[in-house]
Amino acid sequence: MIKFLKRGLSIFSIGLGITAVTWFFAPKSAIIFGTLHLIGLSIILAPLFFRFSVKNIYIAAAIILAGLLIQGVSGDPALTIIGIHAPDFSTLDYKPLIPWFGYFLAGIAFSAFMYPNGRERSRFKSIKIPAPEFIQLIGRHSLIIYLVHQPVIILLLSLISGKMLLSF
């Protein structure tokens, strides 16, 4: 439980850092609850759902369906993290808990199905394919790649278009 809390808080904190940076560079569309916020909070919440194992698929379906039902609903900005926000809400990246936590839970359910009691199902043995070192390197440093790719893309698009894509 503690390892999930530490990892989740670490990723969520990086998300808060991105919120601060985007608030400075793009105040009209700062990232309020983006991908890293969602992943961090989902990791923190995950241990509460492990006991449901494969049954998480039902919870996931309910959360995803709820996301469809509240899509376009506006309300108090305090509800932004669950998918309800002010009508004039604008952001560069937005992944609210409803429906996206549902997809996270679907992953937990799939994992519980494929690895019951932490053991691989014998009829679904993994195919072991040796990955080139470059692919392994990308996998080990995916968070850094995620953090760097967007500023690089924005810079390249700004150079190509001749316009500054973010307002200061």
PDB file of C-alpha atoms in Angstrom:
ATOM      1  CA  MET A   1       0.000   0.000   0.000  1.00  0.00           C
ATOM      2  CA  ILE A   2       2.799   2.432   0.899  1.00  0.00           C
ATOM      3  CA  LYS A   3       4.657   1.772  -2.371  1.00  0.00           C
ATOM      4  CA  PHE A   4       1.500   2.684  -4.328  1.00  0.00           C
ATOM      5  CA  LEU A   5       1.061   5.840  -2.259  1.00  0.00           C
ATOM      6  CA  LYS A   6       4.692   6.902  -2.823  1.00  0.00           C
ATOM      7  CA  ARG A   7       4.634   6.143  -6.553  1.00  0.00           C
ATOM      8  CA  GLY A   8       1.243   7.772  -7.039  1.00  0.00           C
ATOM      9  CA  LEU A   9       2.226  10.898  -5.123  1.00  0.00           C
ATOM     10  CA  SER A  10       5.441  11.113  -7.122  1.00  0.00           C
ATOM     11  CA  ILE A  11       3.626  11.035 -10.459  1.00  0.00           C
ATOM     12  CA  PHE A  12       0.822  13.303  -9.206  1.00  0.00           C
ATOM     13  CA  SER A  13       3.451  15.807  -8.016  1.00  0.00           C
ATOM     14  CA  ILE A  14       5.004  15.865 -11.473  1.00  0.00           C
ATOM     15  CA  GLY A  15       1.515  16.593 -12.791  1.00  0.00           C
ATOM     16  CA  LEU A  16       1.229  19.517 -10.360  1.00  0.00           C
ATOM     17  CA  GLY A  17       4.573  20.788 -11.636  1.00  0.00           C
ATOM     18  CA  ILE A  18       3.229  20.665 -15.173  1.00  0.00           C
ATOM     19  CA  THR A  19       0.147  22.562 -13.986  1.00  0.00           C
ATOM     20  CA  ALA A  20       2.418  25.303 -12.614  1.00  0.00           C
ATOM     21  CA  VAL A  21       4.480  25.489 -15.810  1.00  0.00           C
ATOM     22  CA  THR A  22       1.432  25.608 -18.079  1.00  0.00           C
ATOM     23  CA  TRP A  23      -0.201  28.205 -15.830  1.00  0.00           C
ATOM     24  CA  PHE A  24       2.844  30.386 -16.477  1.00  0.00           C
ATOM     25  CA  PHE A  25       3.182  29.737 -20.239  1.00  0.00           C
ATOM     26  CA  ALA A  26      -0.475  29.214 -21.201  1.00  0.00           C
ATOM     27  CA  PRO A  27      -2.663  30.635 -18.419  1.00  0.00           C
ATOM     28  CA  LYS A  28      -5.886  30.455 -20.472  1.00  0.00           C
ATOM     29  CA  SER A  29      -5.525  26.711 -20.982  1.00  0.00           C
ATOM     30  CA  ALA A  30      -3.328  25.491 -18.128  1.00  0.00           C
ATOM     31  CA  ILE A  31      -3.425  21.773 -17.402  1.00  0.00           C
ATOM     32  CA  ILE A  32      -5.690  21.321 -14.392  1.00  0.00           C
ATOM     33  CA  PHE A  33      -6.173  17.542 -14.230  1.00  0.00           C
ATOM     34  CA  GLY A  34      -4.196  15.909 -17.013  1.00  0.00           C
ATOM     35  CA  THR A  35      -2.729  12.522 -17.776  1.00  0.00           C
ATOM     36  CA  LEU A  36      -0.121  12.514 -14.985  1.00  0.00           C
ATOM     37  CA  HIS A  37      -2.641  13.706 -12.395  1.00  0.00           C
ATOM     38  CA  LEU A  38      -4.940  10.858 -13.450  1.00  0.00           C
ATOM     39  CA  ILE A  39      -2.197   8.221 -13.407  1.00  0.00           C
ATOM     40  CA  GLY A  40      -0.894   9.373 -10.021  1.00  0.00           C
ATOM     41  CA  LEU A  41      -4.319   9.404  -8.366  1.00  0.00           C
ATOM     42  CA  SER A  42      -5.265   6.094 -10.013  1.00  0.00           C
ATOM     43  CA  ILE A  43      -2.128   4.447  -8.600  1.00  0.00           C
ATOM     44  CA  ILE A  44      -3.008   5.785  -5.146  1.00  0.00           C
ATOM     45  CA  LEU A  45      -6.581   4.445  -5.414  1.00  0.00           C
ATOM     46  CA  ALA A  46      -5.633   1.094  -7.002  1.00  0.00           C
ATOM     47  CA  PRO A  47      -5.014  -0.888  -3.773  1.00  0.00           C
ATOM     48  CA  LEU A  48      -8.624  -0.214  -2.724  1.00  0.00           C
ATOM     49  CA  PHE A  49      -9.777  -2.167  -5.785  1.00  0.00           C
ATOM     50  CA  PHE A  50      -7.330  -5.110  -5.917  1.00  0.00           C
ATOM     51  CA  ARG A  51      -9.640  -7.226  -3.749  1.00  0.00           C
ATOM     52  CA  PHE A  52     -12.322  -7.122  -6.462  1.00  0.00           C
ATOM     53  CA  SER A  53      -9.969  -8.893  -8.883  1.00  0.00           C
ATOM     54  CA  VAL A  54     -11.712  -9.691 -12.185  1.00  0.00           C
ATOM     55  CA  LYS A  55     -14.959  -8.119 -10.900  1.00  0.00           C
ATOM     56  CA  ASN A  56     -13.305  -4.734 -11.406  1.00  0.00           C
ATOM     57  CA  ILE A  57     -14.587  -4.995 -14.974  1.00  0.00           C
ATOM     58  CA  TYR A  58     -18.110  -4.239 -13.679  1.00  0.00           C
ATOM     59  CA  ILE A  59     -16.925  -1.219 -11.692  1.00  0.00           C
ATOM     60  CA  ALA A  60     -14.933  -0.105 -14.731  1.00  0.00           C
ATOM     61  CA  ALA A  61     -17.988  -0.401 -16.987  1.00  0.00           C
ATOM     62  CA  ALA A  62     -20.091   1.623 -14.521  1.00  0.00           C
ATOM     63  CA  ILE A  63     -17.478   4.397 -14.324  1.00  0.00           C
ATOM     64  CA  ILE A  64     -17.050   4.515 -18.107  1.00  0.00           C
ATOM     65  CA  LEU A  65     -20.836   4.626 -18.577  1.00  0.00           C
ATOM     66  CA  ALA A  66     -21.076   7.401 -15.970  1.00  0.00           C
ATOM     67  CA  GLY A  67     -18.488   9.290 -18.019  1.00  0.00           C
ATOM     68  CA  LEU A  68     -20.733   9.088 -21.059  1.00  0.00           C
ATOM     69  CA  LEU A  69     -23.699  10.307 -19.023  1.00  0.00           C
ATOM     70  CA  ILE A  70     -21.921  13.340 -17.549  1.00  0.00           C
ATOM     71  CA  GLN A  71     -20.147  14.317 -20.751  1.00  0.00           C
ATOM     72  CA  GLY A  72     -20.937  17.945 -21.453  1.00  0.00           C
ATOM     73  CA  VAL A  73     -22.383  18.555 -17.990  1.00  0.00           C
ATOM     74  CA  SER A  74     -21.123  21.780 -16.492  1.00  0.00           C
ATOM     75  CA  GLY A  75     -21.011  22.717 -12.864  1.00  0.00           C
ATOM     76  CA  ASP A  76     -18.805  23.693  -9.978  1.00  0.00           C
ATOM     77  CA  PRO A  77     -15.095  23.883 -10.900  1.00  0.00           C
ATOM     78  CA  ALA A  78     -14.354  21.888  -7.728  1.00  0.00           C
ATOM     79  CA  LEU A  79     -15.758  18.857  -9.593  1.00  0.00           C
ATOM     80  CA  THR A  80     -13.272  19.179 -12.465  1.00  0.00           C
ATOM     81  CA  ILE A  81     -11.305  16.094 -11.397  1.00  0.00           C
ATOM     82  CA  ILE A  82     -14.372  13.871 -11.822  1.00  0.00           C
ATOM     83  CA  GLY A  83     -15.437  15.269 -15.198  1.00  0.00           C
ATOM     84  CA  ILE A  84     -17.781  18.152 -14.349  1.00  0.00           C
ATOM     85  CA  HIS A  85     -16.389  21.613 -14.947  1.00  0.00           C
ATOM     86  CA  ALA A  86     -17.267  25.218 -15.666  1.00  0.00           C
ATOM     87  CA  PRO A  87     -18.796  25.854 -19.111  1.00  0.00           C
ATOM     88  CA  ASP A  88     -15.827  27.991 -20.192  1.00  0.00           C
ATOM     89  CA  PHE A  89     -13.252  25.403 -19.063  1.00  0.00           C
ATOM     90  CA  SER A  90     -10.248  25.079 -21.376  1.00  0.00           C
ATOM     91  CA  THR A  91      -7.064  23.086 -20.917  1.00  0.00           C
ATOM     92  CA  LEU A  92      -4.225  21.578 -22.923  1.00  0.00           C
ATOM     93  CA  ASP A  93      -4.716  18.108 -21.376  1.00  0.00           C
ATOM     94  CA  TYR A  94      -7.730  16.806 -19.457  1.00  0.00           C
ATOM     95  CA  LYS A  95      -8.292  13.283 -18.178  1.00  0.00           C
ATOM     96  CA  PRO A  96     -10.973  13.313 -15.451  1.00  0.00           C
ATOM     97  CA  LEU A  97     -11.449  10.320 -13.133  1.00  0.00           C
ATOM     98  CA  ILE A  98     -14.805   9.640 -14.749  1.00  0.00           C
ATOM     99  CA  PRO A  99     -14.455   7.887 -17.233  1.00  0.00           C
ATOM    100  CA  TRP A 100     -10.660   7.401 -17.291  1.00  0.00           C
ATOM    101  CA  PHE A 101     -10.330   5.650 -13.916  1.00  0.00           C
ATOM    102  CA  GLY A 102     -12.699   3.068 -15.391  1.00  0.00           C
ATOM    103  CA  TYR A 103     -10.126   2.183 -18.037  1.00  0.00           C
ATOM    104  CA  PHE A 104      -7.503   1.879 -15.297  1.00  0.00           C
ATOM    105  CA  LEU A 105      -9.782  -0.559 -13.421  1.00  0.00           C
ATOM    106  CA  ALA A 106     -10.375  -2.513 -16.638  1.00  0.00           C
ATOM    107  CA  GLY A 107      -6.601  -2.963 -16.775  1.00  0.00           C
ATOM    108  CA  ILE A 108      -6.595  -4.267 -13.202  1.00  0.00           C
ATOM    109  CA  ALA A 109      -9.404  -6.704 -14.099  1.00  0.00           C
ATOM    110  CA  PHE A 110      -7.550  -7.901 -17.210  1.00  0.00           C
ATOM    111  CA  SER A 111      -4.375  -8.356 -15.183  1.00  0.00           C
ATOM    112  CA  ALA A 112      -6.273 -10.364 -12.539  1.00  0.00           C
ATOM    113  CA  PHE A 113      -7.676 -12.561 -15.318  1.00  0.00           C
ATOM    114  CA  MET A 114      -4.329 -13.107 -17.040  1.00  0.00           C
ATOM    115  CA  TYR A 115      -2.358 -13.565 -13.801  1.00  0.00           C
ATOM    116  CA  PRO A 116      -4.637 -15.163 -11.180  1.00  0.00           C
ATOM    117  CA  ASN A 117      -2.897 -15.128  -7.801  1.00  0.00           C
ATOM    118  CA  GLY A 118       0.064 -13.446  -9.496  1.00  0.00           C
ATOM    119  CA  ARG A 119       0.788 -16.469 -11.702  1.00  0.00           C
ATOM    120  CA  GLU A 120       0.616 -16.517 -15.467  1.00  0.00           C
ATOM    121  CA  ARG A 121      -2.187 -18.649 -16.899  1.00  0.00           C
ATOM    122  CA  SER A 122      -0.602 -21.712 -18.478  1.00  0.00           C
ATOM    123  CA  ARG A 123      -2.717 -21.559 -21.645  1.00  0.00           C
ATOM    124  CA  PHE A 124      -1.739 -17.921 -22.224  1.00  0.00           C
ATOM    125  CA  LYS A 125       2.025 -18.226 -21.904  1.00  0.00           C
ATOM    126  CA  SER A 126       3.826 -15.094 -22.988  1.00  0.00           C
ATOM    127  CA  ILE A 127       5.925 -15.178 -26.074  1.00  0.00           C
ATOM    128  CA  LYS A 128       9.389 -14.128 -25.034  1.00  0.00           C
ATOM    129  CA  ILE A 129      10.790 -11.837 -27.703  1.00  0.00           C
ATOM    130  CA  PRO A 130      14.178 -10.342 -27.006  1.00  0.00           C
ATOM    131  CA  ALA A 131      13.858  -6.585 -27.333  1.00  0.00           C
ATOM    132  CA  PRO A 132      16.669  -4.526 -28.774  1.00  0.00           C
ATOM    133  CA  GLU A 133      18.468  -2.419 -26.195  1.00  0.00           C
ATOM    134  CA  PHE A 134      17.011   0.786 -27.679  1.00  0.00           C
ATOM    135  CA  ILE A 135      13.454  -0.466 -27.033  1.00  0.00           C
ATOM    136  CA  GLN A 136      14.424  -1.491 -23.494  1.00  0.00           C
ATOM    137  CA  LEU A 137      15.920   1.955 -22.924  1.00  0.00           C
ATOM    138  CA  ILE A 138      12.692   3.641 -24.058  1.00  0.00           C
ATOM    139  CA  GLY A 139      10.667   1.415 -21.722  1.00  0.00           C
ATOM    140  CA  ARG A 140      12.874   2.192 -18.727  1.00  0.00           C
ATOM    141  CA  HIS A 141      12.688   5.946 -19.338  1.00  0.00           C
ATOM    142  CA  SER A 142       9.105   6.377 -20.565  1.00  0.00           C
ATOM    143  CA  LEU A 143       8.188   9.075 -18.015  1.00  0.00           C
ATOM    144  CA  ILE A 144      11.109  11.270 -19.069  1.00  0.00           C
ATOM    145  CA  ILE A 145      10.218  10.728 -22.731  1.00  0.00           C
ATOM    146  CA  TYR A 146       6.607  11.652 -21.960  1.00  0.00           C
ATOM    147  CA  LEU A 147       7.691  14.852 -20.208  1.00  0.00           C
ATOM    148  CA  VAL A 148      10.067  15.925 -22.985  1.00  0.00           C
ATOM    149  CA  HIS A 149       8.081  15.044 -26.087  1.00  0.00           C
ATOM    150  CA  GLN A 150       5.411  17.740 -25.894  1.00  0.00           C
ATOM    151  CA  PRO A 151       7.716  20.752 -25.488  1.00  0.00           C
ATOM    152  CA  VAL A 152       9.826  19.370 -28.338  1.00  0.00           C
ATOM    153  CA  ILE A 153       6.752  18.972 -30.564  1.00  0.00           C
ATOM    154  CA  ILE A 154       5.503  22.479 -29.677  1.00  0.00           C
ATOM    155  CA  LEU A 155       8.931  23.921 -30.486  1.00  0.00           C
ATOM    156  CA  LEU A 156       9.104  22.081 -33.823  1.00  0.00           C
ATOM    157  CA  LEU A 157       5.570  23.130 -34.790  1.00  0.00           C
ATOM    158  CA  SER A 158       6.358  26.719 -33.808  1.00  0.00           C
ATOM    159  CA  LEU A 159       9.460  26.680 -36.016  1.00  0.00           C
ATOM    160  CA  ILE A 160       7.610  25.112 -38.942  1.00  0.00           C
ATOM    161  CA  SER A 161       4.583  27.414 -38.718  1.00  0.00           C
ATOM    162  CA  GLY A 162       6.542  30.546 -37.881  1.00  0.00           C
ATOM    163  CA  LYS A 163       4.094  31.251 -35.030  1.00  0.00           C
ATOM    164  CA  MET A 164       4.522  30.908 -31.306  1.00  0.00           C
ATOM    165  CA  LEU A 165       2.001  28.230 -30.313  1.00  0.00           C
ATOM    166  CA  LEU A 166       1.860  29.170 -26.628  1.00  0.00           C
ATOM    167  CA  SER A 167       1.135  32.649 -25.340  1.00  0.00           C
ATOM    168  CA  PHE A 168       3.261  34.150 -22.601  1.00  0.00           C
TER     169      PHE A 168
END
